[in-house]
Coordinates of C-alpha atoms in Angstrom, one line a residue:
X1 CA -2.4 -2.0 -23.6
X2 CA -1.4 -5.9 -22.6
X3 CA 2.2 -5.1 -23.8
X4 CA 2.2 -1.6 -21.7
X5 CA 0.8 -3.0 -18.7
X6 CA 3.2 -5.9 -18.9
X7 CA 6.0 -3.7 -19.1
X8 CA 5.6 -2.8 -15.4
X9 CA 6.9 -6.1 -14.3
X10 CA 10.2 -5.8 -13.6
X11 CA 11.9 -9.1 -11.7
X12 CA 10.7 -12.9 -10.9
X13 CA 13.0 -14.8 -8.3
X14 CA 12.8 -18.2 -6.3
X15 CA 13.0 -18.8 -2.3
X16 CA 13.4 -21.8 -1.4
X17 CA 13.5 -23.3 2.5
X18 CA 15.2 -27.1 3.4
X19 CA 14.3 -29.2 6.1
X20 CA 17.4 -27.8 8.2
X21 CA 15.4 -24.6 8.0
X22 CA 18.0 -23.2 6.0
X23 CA 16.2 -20.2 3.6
X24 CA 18.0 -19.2 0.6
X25 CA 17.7 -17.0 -2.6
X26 CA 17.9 -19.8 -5.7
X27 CA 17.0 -18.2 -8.5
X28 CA 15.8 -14.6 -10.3
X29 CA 15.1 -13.3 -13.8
X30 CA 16.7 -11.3 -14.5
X31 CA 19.2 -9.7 -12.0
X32 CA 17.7 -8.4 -8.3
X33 CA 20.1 -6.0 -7.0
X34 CA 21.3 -7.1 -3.2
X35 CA 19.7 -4.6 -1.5
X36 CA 16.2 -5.2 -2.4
X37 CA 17.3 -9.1 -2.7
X38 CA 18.2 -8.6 1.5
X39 CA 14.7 -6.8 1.7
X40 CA 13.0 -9.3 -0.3
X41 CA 14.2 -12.4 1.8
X42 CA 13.1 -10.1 5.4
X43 CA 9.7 -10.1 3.7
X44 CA 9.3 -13.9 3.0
X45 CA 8.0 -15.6 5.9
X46 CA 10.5 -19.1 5.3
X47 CA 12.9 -16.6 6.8
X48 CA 11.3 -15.6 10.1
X49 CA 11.6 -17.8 13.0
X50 CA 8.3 -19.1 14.6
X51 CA 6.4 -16.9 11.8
X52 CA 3.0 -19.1 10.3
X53 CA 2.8 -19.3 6.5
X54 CA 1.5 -16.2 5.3
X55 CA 0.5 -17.1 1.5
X56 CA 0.9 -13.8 0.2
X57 CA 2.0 -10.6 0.9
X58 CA 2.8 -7.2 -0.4
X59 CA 5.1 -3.9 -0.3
X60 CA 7.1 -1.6 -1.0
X61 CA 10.9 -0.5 -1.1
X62 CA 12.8 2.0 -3.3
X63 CA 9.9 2.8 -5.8
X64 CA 9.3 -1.0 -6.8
X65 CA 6.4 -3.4 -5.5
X66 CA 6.7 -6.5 -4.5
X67 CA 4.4 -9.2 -4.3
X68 CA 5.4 -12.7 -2.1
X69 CA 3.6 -16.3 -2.3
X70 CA 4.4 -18.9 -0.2
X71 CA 3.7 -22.5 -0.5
X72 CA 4.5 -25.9 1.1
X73 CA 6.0 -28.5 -0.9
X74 CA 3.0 -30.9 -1.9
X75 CA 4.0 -34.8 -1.5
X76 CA 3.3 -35.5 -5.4
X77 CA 5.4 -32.7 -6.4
X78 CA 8.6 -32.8 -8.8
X79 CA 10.4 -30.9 -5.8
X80 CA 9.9 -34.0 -3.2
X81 CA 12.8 -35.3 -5.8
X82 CA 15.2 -32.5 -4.6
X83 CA 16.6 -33.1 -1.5
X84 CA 15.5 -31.6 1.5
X85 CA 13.3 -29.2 -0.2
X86 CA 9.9 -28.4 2.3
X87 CA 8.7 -24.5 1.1
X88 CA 9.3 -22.2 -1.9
X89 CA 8.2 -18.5 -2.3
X90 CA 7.9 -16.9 -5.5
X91 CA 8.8 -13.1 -5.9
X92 CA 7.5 -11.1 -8.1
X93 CA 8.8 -7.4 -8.4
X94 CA 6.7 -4.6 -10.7
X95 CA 6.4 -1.0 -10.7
X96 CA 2.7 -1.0 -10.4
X97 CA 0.2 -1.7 -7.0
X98 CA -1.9 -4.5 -8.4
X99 CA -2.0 -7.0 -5.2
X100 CA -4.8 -9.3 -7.0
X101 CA -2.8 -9.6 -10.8
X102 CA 1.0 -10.4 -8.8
X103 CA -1.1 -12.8 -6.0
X104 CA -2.8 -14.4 -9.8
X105 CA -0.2 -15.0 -11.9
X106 CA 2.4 -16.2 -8.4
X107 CA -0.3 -19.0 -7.9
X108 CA -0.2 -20.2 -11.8
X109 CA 4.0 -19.6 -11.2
X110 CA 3.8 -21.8 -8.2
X111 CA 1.8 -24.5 -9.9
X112 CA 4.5 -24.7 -12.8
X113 CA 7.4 -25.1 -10.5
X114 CA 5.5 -27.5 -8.0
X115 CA 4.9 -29.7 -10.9
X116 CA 8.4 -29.4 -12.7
X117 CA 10.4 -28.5 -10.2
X118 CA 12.8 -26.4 -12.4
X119 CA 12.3 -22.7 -12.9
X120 CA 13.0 -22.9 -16.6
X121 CA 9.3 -23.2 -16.8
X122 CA 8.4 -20.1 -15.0
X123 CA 11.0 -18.1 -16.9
X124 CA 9.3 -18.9 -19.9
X125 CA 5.9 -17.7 -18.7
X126 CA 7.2 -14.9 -17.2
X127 CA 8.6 -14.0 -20.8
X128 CA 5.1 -14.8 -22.0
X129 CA 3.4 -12.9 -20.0
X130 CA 6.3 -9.7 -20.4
X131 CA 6.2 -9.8 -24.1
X132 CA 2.2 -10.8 -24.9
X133 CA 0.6 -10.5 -21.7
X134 CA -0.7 -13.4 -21.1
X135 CA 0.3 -17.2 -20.4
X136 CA -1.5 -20.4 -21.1
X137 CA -1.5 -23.7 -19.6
X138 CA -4.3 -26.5 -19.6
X139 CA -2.3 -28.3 -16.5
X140 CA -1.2 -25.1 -14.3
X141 CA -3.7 -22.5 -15.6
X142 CA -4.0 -19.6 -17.2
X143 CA -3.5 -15.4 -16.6
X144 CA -4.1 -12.9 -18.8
X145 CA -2.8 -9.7 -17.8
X146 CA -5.8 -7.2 -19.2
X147 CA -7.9 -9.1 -16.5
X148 CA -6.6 -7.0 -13.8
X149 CA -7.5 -3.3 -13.8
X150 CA -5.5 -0.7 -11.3
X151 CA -8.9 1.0 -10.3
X152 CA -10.1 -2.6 -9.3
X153 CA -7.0 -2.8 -6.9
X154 CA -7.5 0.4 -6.0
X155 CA -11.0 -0.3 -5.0
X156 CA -10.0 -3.9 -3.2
X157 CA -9.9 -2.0 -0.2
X158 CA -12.6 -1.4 2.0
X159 CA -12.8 1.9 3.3
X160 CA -16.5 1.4 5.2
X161 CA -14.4 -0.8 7.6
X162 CA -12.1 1.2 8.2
X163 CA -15.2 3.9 9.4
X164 CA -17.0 0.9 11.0
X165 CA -13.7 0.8 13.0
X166 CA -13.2 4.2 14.0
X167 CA -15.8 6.1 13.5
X168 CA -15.4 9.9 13.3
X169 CA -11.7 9.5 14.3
X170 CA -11.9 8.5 10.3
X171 CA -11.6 12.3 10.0
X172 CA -8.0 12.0 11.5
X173 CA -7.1 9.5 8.4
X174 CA -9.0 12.1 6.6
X175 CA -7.1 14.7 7.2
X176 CA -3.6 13.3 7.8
X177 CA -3.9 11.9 4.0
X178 CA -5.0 15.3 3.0
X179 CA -2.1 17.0 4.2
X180 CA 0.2 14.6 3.4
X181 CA 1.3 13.8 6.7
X182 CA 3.1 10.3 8.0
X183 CA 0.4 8.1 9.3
X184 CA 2.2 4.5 10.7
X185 CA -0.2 1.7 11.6
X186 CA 0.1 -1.1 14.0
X187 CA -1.1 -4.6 13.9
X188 CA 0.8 -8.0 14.5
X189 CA -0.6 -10.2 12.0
X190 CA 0.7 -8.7 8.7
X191 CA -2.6 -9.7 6.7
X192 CA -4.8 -7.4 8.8
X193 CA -2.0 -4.8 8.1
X194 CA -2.3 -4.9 4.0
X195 CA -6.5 -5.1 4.4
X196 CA -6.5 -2.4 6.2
X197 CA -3.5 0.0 5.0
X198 CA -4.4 -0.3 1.0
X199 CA -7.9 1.0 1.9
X200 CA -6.4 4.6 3.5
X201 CA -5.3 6.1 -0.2
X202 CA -8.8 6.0 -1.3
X203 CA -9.5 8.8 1.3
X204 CA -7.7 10.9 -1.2
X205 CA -9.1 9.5 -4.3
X206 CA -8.4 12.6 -6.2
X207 CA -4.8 11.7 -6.0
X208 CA -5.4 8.0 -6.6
X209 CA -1.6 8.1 -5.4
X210 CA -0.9 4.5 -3.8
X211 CA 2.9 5.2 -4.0
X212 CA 2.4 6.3 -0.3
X213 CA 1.6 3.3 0.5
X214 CA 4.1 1.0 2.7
X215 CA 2.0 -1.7 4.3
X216 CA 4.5 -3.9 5.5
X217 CA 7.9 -2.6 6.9
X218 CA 10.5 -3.4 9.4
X219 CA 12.0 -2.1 12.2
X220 CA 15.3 -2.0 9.9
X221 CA 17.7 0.6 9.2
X222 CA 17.7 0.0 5.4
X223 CA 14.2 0.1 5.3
X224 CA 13.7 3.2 7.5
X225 CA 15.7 5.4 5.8
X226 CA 14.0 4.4 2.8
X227 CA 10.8 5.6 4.5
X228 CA 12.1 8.6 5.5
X229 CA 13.0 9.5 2.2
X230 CA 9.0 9.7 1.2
X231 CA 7.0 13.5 2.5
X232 CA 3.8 11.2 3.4
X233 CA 3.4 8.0 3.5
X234 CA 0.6 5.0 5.5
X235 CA 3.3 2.7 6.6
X236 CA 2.3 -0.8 8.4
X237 CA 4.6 -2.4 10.8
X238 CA 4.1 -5.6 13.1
X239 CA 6.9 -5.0 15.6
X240 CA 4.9 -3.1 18.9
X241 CA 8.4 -1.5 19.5
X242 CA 7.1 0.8 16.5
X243 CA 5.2 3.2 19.1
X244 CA 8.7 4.1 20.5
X245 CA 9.7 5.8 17.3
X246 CA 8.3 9.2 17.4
X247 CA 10.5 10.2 14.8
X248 CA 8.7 8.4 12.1
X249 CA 4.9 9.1 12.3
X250 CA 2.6 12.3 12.6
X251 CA -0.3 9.9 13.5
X252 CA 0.0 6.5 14.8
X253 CA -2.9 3.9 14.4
X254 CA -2.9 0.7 17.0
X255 CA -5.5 -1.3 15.2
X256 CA -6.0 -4.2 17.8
X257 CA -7.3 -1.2 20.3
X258 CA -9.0 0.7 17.5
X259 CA -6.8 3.8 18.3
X260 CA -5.7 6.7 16.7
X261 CA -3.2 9.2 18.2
X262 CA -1.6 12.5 17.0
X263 CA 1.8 12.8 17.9
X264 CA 2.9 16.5 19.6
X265 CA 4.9 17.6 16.6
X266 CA 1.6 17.1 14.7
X267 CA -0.9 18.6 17.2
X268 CA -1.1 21.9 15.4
X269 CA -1.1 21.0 11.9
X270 CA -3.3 19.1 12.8
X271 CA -6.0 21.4 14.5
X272 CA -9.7 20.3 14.4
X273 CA -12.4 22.8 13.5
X274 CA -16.1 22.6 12.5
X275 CA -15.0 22.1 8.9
X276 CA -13.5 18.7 9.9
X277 CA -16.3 17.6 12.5
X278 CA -19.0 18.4 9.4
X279 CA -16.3 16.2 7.4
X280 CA -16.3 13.4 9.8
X281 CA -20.1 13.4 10.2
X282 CA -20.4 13.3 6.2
X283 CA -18.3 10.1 6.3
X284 CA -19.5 8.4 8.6
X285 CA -23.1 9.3 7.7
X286 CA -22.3 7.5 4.2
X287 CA -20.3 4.6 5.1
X288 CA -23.3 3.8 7.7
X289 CA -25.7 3.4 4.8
X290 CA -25.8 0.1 4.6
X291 CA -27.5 0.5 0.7
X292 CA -24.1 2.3 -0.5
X293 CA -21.2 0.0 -1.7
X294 CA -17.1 0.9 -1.0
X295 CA -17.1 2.1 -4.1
X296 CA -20.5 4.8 -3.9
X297 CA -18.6 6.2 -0.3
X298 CA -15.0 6.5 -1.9
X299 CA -17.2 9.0 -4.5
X300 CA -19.0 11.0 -2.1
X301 CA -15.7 11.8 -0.1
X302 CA -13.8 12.6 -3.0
X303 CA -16.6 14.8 -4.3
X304 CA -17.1 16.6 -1.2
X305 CA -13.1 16.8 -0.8
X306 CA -13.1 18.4 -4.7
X307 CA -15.6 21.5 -3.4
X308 CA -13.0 21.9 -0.8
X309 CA -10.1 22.0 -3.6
X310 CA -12.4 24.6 -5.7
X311 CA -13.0 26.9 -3.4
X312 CA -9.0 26.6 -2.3
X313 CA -8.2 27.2 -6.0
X314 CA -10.8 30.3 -6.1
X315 CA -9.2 31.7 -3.4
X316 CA -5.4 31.2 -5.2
X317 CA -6.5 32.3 -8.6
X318 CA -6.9 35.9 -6.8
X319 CA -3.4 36.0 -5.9
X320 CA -0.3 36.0 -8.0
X321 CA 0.8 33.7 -10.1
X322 CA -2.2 31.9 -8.8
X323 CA -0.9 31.1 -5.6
X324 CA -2.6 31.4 -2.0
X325 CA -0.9 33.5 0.3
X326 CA -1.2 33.2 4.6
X327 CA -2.4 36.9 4.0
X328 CA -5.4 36.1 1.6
X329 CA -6.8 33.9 3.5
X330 CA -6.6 36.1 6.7
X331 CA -8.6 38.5 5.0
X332 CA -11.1 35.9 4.4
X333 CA -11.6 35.7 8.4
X334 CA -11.7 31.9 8.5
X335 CA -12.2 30.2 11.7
X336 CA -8.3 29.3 13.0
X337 CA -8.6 25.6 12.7
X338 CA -10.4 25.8 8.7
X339 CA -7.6 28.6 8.1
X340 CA -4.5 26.6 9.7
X341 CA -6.2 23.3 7.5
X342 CA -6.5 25.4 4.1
X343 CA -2.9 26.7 4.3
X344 CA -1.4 23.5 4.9
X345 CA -3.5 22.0 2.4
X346 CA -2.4 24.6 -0.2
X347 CA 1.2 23.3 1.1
X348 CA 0.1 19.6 -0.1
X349 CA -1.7 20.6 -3.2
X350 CA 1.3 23.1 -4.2
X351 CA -1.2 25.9 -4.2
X352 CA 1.0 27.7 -1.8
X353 CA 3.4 30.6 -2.7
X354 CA 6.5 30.0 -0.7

């Protein structure tokens, strides 16, 4: 398991930031291609003018994760040696969405190249870590890799605030998700972005799909057409200029104002009916009970969303070749909004015959 799970990392690199305020790639193990190098070095804070330190961050670009941690240079450090030297970041690059194991073993990383000052050091733990899962140190600390379960990370998020927030708008998440549509959310400080954008996925826990997650993107070319390449996705931006692009979401999400808008493309897709208002109440109704943890209300939706799948896969298995047909569930005399919600939902759930 330890060897499996290490197997997901796939790159370790070095940023480093002088006190000209010159940022520059130094060092990677083993090669980083340019183009997620170039990504990589948007990402890192050292390289954005008047940015704060953001210690860590997270994302996403062209199926790999990345994981960011940023750190001044301490005065009793090896690296006060090297000239100039005032910040480093550490990347860490992995197939897998585990914020809490990357943001783990990037602090016992940091620790060994504060000290030495020489990335020789965090090659070899890297290697350690690749190969046996786990690294030791008395001085810098220790991380074992089987520490750090993906339902944990999954769970990290806390989807009672995002219905403390919103209310019974949550049913607009809700549904979005479910249909796999492109939800973007807003927010200039990048940390409330990943707390809040990691939580969405777990709407959908029968998926327990975080590949559509893209909490931290920017208003750049490369990156959008990236974007664009996913069907849905919850992508985060902090640039406000992201409300002008209409061509990228389905519902947009200004967290600062604690909004939620469908754009006109989306309107009829996205068609409310009693089935989503008895939705909405049900989540709302158990995220509000304060005896209930994340973890108890992330069940109850995805139960209640599973008697929803079960009666759409009764109503296929009647068809041919066990797909639904626009015709069978006519005959069914749905209301129009649960009808136009279980056909597109078939769509998502590739219960559909096209």
């Amino acid at each position: 398991m330890a060897a499996s799970e290490a197997q997901l990392m796939l790159s370790v690199g070095l940023i480093e930031k002088d006190v000209n305020g010159d940022t520059l790639w130094v060092w990677c193990y083993p090669l980083v291609r340019v183009e997620l190098r170039e990504v990589l070095l948007r990402k890192c804070c050292l390289t954005q003018d008047g940015a704060g330190l953001h210690p860590f961050v997270f994302g996403q670009f062209g199926r790999a994760w990345y994981y960011i941690t940023t750190v001044e240079v301490q005065e009793t450090s090896a690296l006060r040696k090297v000239p100039h030297v005032t910040h480093f970041a550490t990347v860490l690059t992995a197939k897998d969405f585990n914020p809490e194991k990357y943001a783990a073993f990037s602090r016992v990383l940091c620790r060994m190249y504060m000290k030495h000052g020489s990335p020789v050091k965090m090659m070899e733990s890297y290697i350690a870590v690749l190969t046996k899962g786990i690294c030791q140190s008395d001085e810098n600390g220790s991380f074992l890799i089987m520490d750090y379960d993906v339902r944990k990370a999954y769970l990290t998020g806390s989807i009672k605030d995002v219905v403390s927030q919103f209310s019974m708008e949550t049913i607009i998440l809700y549904t979005a998700l479910m249909l796999k549509k492109r939800i973007v959310v807003f927010h200039p400080r990048v940390e409330a972005l990943l707390e809040f954008t990691r939580a969405l996925p777990a709407l959908t826990w029968h998926r327990k799909d975080w590949s559509i997650l893209h909490p931290y993107v920017h208003l750049n070319e490369q990156e959008l057409e990236n974007l664009k390449l996913c069907t849905g996705y919850v992508a985060g931006f902090v640039d406000p200029d992201i409300i002008n692009r209409t061509d990228l979401f389905d519902v947009f999400v200004n967290l600062p104002d604690s909004e939620i808008n469908i754009s006109q493309s989306a309107k009829e897709t996205m068609a409310m009916g009693k089935l989503h208002k008895d939705m909405g109440h049900f989540i709302v109704q158990s995220a509000e009970d304060s005896d209930r943890t994340d973890s108890q209300v992330i069940k109850d939706i995805s139960e209640k969303t599973r008697k929803i799948l079960s009666s759409l896969a009764s109503l296929a298995e009647q068809c041919d070749d066990s797909k639904l047909t626009l015709e069978t569930l006519k005959q069914r005399h749905f209301p129009p909004a649960t009808e136009n919600f279980l056909y597109h939902l078939a769509a998502a759930e590739q219960l559909l015959k096209i």
